[in-house]
PDB file of C-alpha atoms in Angstrom:
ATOM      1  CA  UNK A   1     -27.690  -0.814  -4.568  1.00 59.00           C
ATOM      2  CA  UNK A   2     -27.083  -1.173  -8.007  1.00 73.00           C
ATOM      3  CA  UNK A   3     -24.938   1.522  -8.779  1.00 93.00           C
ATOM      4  CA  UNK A   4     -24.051   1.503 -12.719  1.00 95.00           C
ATOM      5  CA  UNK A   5     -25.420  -1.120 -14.729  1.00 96.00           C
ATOM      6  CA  UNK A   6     -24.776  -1.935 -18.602  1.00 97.00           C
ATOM      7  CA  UNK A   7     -27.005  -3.894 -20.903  1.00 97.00           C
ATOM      8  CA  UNK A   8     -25.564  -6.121 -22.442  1.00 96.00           C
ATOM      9  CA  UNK A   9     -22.848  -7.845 -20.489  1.00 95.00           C
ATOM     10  CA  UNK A  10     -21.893  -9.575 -23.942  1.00 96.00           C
ATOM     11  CA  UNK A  11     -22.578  -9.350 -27.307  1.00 96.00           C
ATOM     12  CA  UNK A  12     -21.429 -10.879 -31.045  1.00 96.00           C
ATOM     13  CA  UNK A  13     -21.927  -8.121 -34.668  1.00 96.00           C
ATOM     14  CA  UNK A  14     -21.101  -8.855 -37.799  1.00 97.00           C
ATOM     15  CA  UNK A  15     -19.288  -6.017 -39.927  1.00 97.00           C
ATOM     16  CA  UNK A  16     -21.406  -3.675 -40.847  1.00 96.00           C
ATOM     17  CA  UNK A  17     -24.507  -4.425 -38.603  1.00 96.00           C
ATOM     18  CA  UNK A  18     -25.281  -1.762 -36.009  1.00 95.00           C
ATOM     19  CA  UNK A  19     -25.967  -1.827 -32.162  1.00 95.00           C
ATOM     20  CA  UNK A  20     -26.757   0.481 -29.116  1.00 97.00           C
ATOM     21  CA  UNK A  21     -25.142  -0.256 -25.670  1.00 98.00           C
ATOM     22  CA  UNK A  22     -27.531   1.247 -22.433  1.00 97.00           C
ATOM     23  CA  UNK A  23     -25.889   2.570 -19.644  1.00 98.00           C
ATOM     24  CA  UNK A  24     -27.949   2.969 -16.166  1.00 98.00           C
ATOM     25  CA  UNK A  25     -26.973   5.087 -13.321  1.00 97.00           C
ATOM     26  CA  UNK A  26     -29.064   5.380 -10.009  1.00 96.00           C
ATOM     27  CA  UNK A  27     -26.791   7.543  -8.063  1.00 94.00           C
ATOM     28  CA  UNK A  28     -28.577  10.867  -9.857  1.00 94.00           C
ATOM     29  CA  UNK A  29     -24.853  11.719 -11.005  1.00 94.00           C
ATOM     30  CA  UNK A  30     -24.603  14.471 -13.373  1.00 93.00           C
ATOM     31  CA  UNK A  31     -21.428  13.216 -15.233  1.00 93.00           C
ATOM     32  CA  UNK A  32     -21.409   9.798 -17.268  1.00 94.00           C
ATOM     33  CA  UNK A  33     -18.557   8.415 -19.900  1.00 94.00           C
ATOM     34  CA  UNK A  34     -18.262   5.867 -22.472  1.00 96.00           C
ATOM     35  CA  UNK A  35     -14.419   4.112 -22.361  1.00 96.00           C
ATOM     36  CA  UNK A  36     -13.009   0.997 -24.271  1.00 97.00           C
ATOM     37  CA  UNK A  37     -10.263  -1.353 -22.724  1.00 96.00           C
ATOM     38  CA  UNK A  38      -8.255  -2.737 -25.191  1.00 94.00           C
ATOM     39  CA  UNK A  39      -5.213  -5.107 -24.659  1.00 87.00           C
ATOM     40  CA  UNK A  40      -1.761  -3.182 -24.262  1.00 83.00           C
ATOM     41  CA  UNK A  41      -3.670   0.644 -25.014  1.00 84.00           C
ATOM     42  CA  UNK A  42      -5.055   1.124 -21.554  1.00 85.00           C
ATOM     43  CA  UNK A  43      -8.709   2.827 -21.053  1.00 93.00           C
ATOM     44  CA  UNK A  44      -9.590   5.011 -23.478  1.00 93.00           C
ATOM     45  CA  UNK A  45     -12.391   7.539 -23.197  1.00 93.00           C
ATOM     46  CA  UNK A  46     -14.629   7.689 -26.267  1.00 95.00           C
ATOM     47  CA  UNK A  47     -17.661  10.369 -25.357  1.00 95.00           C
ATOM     48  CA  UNK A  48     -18.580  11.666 -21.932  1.00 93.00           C
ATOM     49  CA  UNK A  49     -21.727  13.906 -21.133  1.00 94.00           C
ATOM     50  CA  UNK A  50     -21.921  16.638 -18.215  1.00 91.00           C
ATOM     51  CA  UNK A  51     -25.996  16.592 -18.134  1.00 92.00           C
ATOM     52  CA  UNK A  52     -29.263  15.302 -19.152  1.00 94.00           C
ATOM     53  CA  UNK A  53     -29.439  16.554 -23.191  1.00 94.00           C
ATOM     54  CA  UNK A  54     -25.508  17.151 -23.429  1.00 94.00           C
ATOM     55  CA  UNK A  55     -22.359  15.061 -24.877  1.00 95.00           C
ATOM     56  CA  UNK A  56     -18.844  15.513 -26.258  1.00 92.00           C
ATOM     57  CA  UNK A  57     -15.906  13.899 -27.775  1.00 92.00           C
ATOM     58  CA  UNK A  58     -13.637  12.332 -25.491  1.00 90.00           C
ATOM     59  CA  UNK A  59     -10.004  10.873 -27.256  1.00 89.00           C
ATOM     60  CA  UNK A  60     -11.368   7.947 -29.363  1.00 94.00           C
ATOM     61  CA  UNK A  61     -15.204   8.846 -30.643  1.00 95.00           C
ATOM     62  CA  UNK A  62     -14.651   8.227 -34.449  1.00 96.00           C
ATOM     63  CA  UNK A  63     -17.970   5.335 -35.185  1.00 96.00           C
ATOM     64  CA  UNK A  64     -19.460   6.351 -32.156  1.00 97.00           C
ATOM     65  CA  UNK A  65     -22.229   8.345 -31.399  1.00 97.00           C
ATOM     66  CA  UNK A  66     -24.002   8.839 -28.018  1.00 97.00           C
ATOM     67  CA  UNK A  67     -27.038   9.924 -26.221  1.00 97.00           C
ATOM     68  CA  UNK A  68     -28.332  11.542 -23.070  1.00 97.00           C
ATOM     69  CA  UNK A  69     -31.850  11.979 -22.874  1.00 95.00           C
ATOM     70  CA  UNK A  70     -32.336  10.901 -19.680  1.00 95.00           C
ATOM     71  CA  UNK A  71     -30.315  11.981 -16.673  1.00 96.00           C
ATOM     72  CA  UNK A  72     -29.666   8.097 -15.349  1.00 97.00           C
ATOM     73  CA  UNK A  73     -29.003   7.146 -18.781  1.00 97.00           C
ATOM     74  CA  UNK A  74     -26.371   6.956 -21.225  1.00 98.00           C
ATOM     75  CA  UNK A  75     -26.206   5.244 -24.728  1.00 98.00           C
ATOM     76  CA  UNK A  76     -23.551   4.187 -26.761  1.00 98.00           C
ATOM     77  CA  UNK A  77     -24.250   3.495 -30.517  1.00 97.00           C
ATOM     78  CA  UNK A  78     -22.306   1.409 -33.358  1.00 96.00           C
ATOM     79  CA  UNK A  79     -24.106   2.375 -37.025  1.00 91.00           C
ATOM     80  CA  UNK A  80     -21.858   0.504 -38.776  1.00 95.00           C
ATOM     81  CA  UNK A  81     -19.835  -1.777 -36.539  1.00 95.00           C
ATOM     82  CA  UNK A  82     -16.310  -2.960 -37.872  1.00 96.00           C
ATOM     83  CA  UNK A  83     -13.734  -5.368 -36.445  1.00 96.00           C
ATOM     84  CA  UNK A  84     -11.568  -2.580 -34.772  1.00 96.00           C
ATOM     85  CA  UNK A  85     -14.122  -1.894 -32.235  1.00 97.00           C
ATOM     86  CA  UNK A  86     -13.598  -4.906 -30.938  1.00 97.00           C
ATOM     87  CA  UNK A  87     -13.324  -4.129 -27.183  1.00 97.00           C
ATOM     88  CA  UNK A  88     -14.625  -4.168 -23.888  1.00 97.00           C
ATOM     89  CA  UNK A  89     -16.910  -1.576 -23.062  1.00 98.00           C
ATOM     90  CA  UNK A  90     -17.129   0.840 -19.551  1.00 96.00           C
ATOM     91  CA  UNK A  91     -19.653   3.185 -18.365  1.00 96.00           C
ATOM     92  CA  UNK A  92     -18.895   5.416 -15.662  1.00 94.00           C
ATOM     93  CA  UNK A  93     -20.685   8.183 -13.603  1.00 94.00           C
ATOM     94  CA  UNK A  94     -19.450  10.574 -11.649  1.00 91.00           C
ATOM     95  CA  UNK A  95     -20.963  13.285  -9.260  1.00 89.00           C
ATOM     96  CA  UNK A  96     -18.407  16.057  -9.964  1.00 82.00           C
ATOM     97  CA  UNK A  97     -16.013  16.289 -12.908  1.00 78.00           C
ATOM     98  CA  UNK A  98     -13.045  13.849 -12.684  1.00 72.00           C
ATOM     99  CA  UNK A  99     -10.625  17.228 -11.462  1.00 67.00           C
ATOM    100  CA  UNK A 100     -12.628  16.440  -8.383  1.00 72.00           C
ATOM    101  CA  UNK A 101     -14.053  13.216  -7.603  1.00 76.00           C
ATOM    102  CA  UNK A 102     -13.901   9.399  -8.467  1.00 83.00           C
ATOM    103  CA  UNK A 103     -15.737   7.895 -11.500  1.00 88.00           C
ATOM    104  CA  UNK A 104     -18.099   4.599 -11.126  1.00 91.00           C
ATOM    105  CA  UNK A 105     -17.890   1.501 -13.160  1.00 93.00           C
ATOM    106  CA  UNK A 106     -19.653  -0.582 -14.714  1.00 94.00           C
ATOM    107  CA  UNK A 107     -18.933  -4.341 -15.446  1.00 93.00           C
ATOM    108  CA  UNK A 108     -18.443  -3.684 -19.152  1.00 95.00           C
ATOM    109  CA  UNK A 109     -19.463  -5.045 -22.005  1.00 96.00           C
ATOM    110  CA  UNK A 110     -17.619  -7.359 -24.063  1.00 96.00           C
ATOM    111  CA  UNK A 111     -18.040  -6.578 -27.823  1.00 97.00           C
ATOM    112  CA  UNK A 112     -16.565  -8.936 -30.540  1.00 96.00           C
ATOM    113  CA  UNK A 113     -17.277  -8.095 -34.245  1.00 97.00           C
ATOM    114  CA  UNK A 114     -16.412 -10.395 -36.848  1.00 95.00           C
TER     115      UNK A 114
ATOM    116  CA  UNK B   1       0.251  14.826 -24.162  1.00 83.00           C
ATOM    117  CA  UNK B   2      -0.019  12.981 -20.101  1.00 89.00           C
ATOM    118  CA  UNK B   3       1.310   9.914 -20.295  1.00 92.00           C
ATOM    119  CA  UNK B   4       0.961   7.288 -17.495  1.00 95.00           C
ATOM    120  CA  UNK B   5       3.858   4.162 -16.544  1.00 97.00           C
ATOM    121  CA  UNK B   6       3.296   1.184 -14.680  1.00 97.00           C
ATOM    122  CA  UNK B   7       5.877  -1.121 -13.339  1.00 93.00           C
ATOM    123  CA  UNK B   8       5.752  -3.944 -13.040  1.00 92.00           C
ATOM    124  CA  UNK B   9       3.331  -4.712 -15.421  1.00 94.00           C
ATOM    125  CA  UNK B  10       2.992  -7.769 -13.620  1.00 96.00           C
ATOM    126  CA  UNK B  11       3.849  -8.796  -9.639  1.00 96.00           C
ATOM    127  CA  UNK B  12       3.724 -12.034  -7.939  1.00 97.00           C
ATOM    128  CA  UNK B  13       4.394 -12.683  -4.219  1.00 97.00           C
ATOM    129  CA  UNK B  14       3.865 -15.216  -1.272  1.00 97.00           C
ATOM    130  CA  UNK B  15       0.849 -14.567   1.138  1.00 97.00           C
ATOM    131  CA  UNK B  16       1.271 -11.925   3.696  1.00 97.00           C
ATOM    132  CA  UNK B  17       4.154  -9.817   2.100  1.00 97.00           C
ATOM    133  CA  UNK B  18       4.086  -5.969   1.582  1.00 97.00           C
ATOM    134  CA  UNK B  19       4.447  -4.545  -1.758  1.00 96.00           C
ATOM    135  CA  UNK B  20       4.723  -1.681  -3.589  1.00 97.00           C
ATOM    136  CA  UNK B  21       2.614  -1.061  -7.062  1.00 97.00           C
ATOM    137  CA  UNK B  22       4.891   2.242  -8.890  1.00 97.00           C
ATOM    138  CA  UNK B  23       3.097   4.691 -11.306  1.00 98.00           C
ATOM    139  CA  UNK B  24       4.625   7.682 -13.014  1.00 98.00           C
ATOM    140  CA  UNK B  25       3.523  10.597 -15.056  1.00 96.00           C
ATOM    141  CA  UNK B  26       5.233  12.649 -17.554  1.00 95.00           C
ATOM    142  CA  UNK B  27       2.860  16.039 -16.539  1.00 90.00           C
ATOM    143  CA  UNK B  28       3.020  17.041 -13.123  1.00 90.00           C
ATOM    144  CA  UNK B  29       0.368  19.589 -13.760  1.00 88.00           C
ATOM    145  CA  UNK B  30      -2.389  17.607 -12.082  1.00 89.00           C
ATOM    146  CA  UNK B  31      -5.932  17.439 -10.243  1.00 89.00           C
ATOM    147  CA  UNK B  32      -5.793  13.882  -9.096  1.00 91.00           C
ATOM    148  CA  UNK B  33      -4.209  10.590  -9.136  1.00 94.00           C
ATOM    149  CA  UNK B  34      -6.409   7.455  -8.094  1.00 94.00           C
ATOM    150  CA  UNK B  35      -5.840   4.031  -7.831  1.00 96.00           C
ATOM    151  CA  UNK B  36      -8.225   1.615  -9.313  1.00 96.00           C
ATOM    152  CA  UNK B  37      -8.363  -2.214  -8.883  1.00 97.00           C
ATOM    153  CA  UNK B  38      -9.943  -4.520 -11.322  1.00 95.00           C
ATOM    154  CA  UNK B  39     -11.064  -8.041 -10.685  1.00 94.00           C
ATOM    155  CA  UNK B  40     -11.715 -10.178 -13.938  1.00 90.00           C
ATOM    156  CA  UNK B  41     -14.547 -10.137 -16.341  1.00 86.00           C
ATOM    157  CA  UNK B  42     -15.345  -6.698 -13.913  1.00 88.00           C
ATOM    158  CA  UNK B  43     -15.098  -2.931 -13.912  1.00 90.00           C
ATOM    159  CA  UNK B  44     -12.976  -0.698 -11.932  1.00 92.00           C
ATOM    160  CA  UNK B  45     -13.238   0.014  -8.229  1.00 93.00           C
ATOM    161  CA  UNK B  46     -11.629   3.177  -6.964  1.00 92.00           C
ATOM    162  CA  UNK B  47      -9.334   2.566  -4.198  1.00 96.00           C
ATOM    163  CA  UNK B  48      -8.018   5.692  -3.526  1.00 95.00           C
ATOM    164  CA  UNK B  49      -8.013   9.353  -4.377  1.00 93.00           C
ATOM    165  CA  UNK B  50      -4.694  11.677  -3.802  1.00 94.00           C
ATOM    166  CA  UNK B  51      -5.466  15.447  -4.578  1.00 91.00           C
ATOM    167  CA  UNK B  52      -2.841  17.221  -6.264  1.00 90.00           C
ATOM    168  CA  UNK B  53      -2.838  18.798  -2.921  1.00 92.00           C
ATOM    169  CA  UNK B  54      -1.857  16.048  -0.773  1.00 94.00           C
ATOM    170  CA  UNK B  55       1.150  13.898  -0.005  1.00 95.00           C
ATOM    171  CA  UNK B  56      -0.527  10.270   0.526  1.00 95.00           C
ATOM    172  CA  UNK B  57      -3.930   8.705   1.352  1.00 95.00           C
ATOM    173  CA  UNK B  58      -4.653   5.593   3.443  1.00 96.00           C
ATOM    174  CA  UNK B  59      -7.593   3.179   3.817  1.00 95.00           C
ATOM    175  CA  UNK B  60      -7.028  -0.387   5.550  1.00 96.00           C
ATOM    176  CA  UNK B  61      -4.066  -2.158   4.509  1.00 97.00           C
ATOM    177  CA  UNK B  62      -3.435   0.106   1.281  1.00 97.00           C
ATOM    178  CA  UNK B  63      -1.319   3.382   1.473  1.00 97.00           C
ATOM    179  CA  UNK B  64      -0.670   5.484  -1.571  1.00 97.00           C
ATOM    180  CA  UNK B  65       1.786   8.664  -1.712  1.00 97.00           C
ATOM    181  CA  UNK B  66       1.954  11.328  -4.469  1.00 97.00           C
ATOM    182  CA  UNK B  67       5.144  13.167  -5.340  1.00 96.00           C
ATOM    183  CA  UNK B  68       3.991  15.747  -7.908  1.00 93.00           C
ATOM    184  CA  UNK B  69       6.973  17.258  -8.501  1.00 92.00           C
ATOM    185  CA  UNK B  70       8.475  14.321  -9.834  1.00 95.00           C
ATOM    186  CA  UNK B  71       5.587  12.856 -11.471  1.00 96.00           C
ATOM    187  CA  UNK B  72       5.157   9.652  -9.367  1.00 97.00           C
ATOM    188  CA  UNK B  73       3.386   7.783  -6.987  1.00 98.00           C
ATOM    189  CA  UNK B  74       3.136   4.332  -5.578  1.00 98.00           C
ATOM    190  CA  UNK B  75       0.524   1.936  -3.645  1.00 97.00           C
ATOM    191  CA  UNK B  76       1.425   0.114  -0.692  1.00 97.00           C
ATOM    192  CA  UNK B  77      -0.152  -3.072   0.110  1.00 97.00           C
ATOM    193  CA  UNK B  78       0.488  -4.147   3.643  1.00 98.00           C
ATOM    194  CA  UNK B  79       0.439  -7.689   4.821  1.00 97.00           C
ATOM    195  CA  UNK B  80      -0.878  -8.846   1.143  1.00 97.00           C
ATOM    196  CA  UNK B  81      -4.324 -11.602   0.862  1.00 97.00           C
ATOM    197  CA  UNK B  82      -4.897 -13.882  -1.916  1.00 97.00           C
ATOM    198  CA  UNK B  83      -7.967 -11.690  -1.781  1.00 97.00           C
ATOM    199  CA  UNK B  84      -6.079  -8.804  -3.105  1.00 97.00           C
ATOM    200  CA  UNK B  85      -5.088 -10.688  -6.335  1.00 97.00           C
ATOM    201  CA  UNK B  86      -6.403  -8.475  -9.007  1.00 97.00           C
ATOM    202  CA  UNK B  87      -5.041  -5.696 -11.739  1.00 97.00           C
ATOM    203  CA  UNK B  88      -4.193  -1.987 -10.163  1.00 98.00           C
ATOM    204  CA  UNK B  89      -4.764   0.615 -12.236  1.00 97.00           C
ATOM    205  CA  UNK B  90      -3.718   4.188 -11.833  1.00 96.00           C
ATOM    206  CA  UNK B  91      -5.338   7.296 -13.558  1.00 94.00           C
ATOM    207  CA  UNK B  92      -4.733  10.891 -13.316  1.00 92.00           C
ATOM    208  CA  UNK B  93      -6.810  13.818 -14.276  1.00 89.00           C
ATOM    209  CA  UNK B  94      -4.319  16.571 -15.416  1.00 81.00           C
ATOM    210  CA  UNK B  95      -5.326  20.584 -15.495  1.00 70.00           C
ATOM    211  CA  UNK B  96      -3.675  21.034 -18.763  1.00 60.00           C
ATOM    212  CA  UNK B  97      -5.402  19.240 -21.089  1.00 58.00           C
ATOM    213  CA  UNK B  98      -9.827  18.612 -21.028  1.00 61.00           C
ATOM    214  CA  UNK B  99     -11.095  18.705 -17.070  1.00 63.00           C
ATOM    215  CA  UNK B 100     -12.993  15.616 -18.179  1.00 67.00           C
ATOM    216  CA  UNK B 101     -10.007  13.121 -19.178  1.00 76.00           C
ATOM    217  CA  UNK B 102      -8.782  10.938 -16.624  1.00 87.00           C
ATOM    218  CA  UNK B 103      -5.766   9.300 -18.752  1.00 90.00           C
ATOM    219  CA  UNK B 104      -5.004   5.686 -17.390  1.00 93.00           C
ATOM    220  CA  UNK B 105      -2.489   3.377 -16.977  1.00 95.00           C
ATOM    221  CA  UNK B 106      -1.723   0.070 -18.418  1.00 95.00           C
ATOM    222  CA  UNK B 107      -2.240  -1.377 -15.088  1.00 96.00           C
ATOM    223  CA  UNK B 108      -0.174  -3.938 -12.669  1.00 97.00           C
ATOM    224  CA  UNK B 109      -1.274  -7.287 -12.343  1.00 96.00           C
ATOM    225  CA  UNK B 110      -1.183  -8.510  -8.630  1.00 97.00           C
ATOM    226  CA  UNK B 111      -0.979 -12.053  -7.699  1.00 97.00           C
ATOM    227  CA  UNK B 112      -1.097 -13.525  -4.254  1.00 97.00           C
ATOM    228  CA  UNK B 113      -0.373 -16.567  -3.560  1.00 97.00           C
ATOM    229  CA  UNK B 114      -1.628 -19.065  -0.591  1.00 95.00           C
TER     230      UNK B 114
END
């Protein structure tokens, strides 16, 4: 039961160079988000998407953009990475919106641009 | 703006003692409140879910009580493991602001020792 995985577990950019981060769900949830832990700030959620084809801004999406295309899957892009994204990385999925139900994890992804 | 407090930020105790993990919120107009524990180098497991409805929740050795009106609620750990040495983190969903934020805590790091 794998539940919500996230390719890659870890991962080194240089400024500047660009990356996508994949997000699988097997649960055939409906709602999937994109957070960053950082030290001292807490999760913050960066784009979420309620569907197959839709997304929107969560409270950090500034050099971010995401993708749905697929129902079970949910990418996170970096065109231009810079050292302030420096982070780890969650995916979650939910079945109803969070005003109703609990969100999955992933393991995260740990991002380091130098 | 919700704004989520733990305390302690960090919690040590001898094998087999009850505790009490404390989490407060400055916006009592809520969905939910969960509790979320993270082990390291992993993602978040939900614990517990506490409609805005509801007083408390239970599962096992873990009890957690929300008092809406007063923007707080805590997690009790009964007769604490070494196994439950990990970081709690709490996370409401709040009706006033977008049904799709959960806004997090900084978490409470649990040690347990032998």
């Amino acid at each position: 039961n794998a539940g919500v995985t996230q390719t890659p577990k870890f991962r080194v950019l240089k400024t500047g160079q660009s990356m996508t981060l994949l997000c699988a769900q097997d649960m055939n949830h409906e709602y999937m988000y994109w957070y960053r832990q950082d030290p001292g700030m807490g999760l913050r959620l960066i784009h979420y998407s309620v569907g197959e084809g839709t997304t929107a801004k969560g409270e950090v999406p500034d050099g971010y953009n995401v993708s749905r295309l697929k129902k079970q899957n949910f990418l996170l892009g970096l065109e231009s990475a810079a050292p302030s994204q420096t982070s780890v990385y969650f995916c979650a999925s939910s079945y109803s919106m969070p005003a109703k139900g609990s969100q999955h994890f992933g393991d995260g992804t740990r991002l380091s641009i130098l | 703006k919700q704004e989520v407090t733990q305390i302690p930020a960090a919690l040590s105790v001898p094998e087999g003692e009850n505790l009490v993990l404390n989490c407060s919120f400055t916006d009592s107009a809520i969905y939910n409140l969960q509790w979320f524990r993270q082990d390291p180098g992993k993602g978040l497991t939900s614990l517990l879910l506490i409609q805005s409805s509801q007083r408390e929740q239970t599962s096992g050795r873990l009890n957690a009580s929300l008092d809406k009106s007063s923007g707080r609620s805590t997690l009790y750990i009964a007769a604490s493991q070494p196994g439950d040495s990990a970081t709690y983190l709490c996370a409401v969903s709040s009706s006033g602001g977008s049904n799709y934020k959960l806004t997090f805590g900084k978490g409470t790091l649990l040690t347990v020792n032998p």
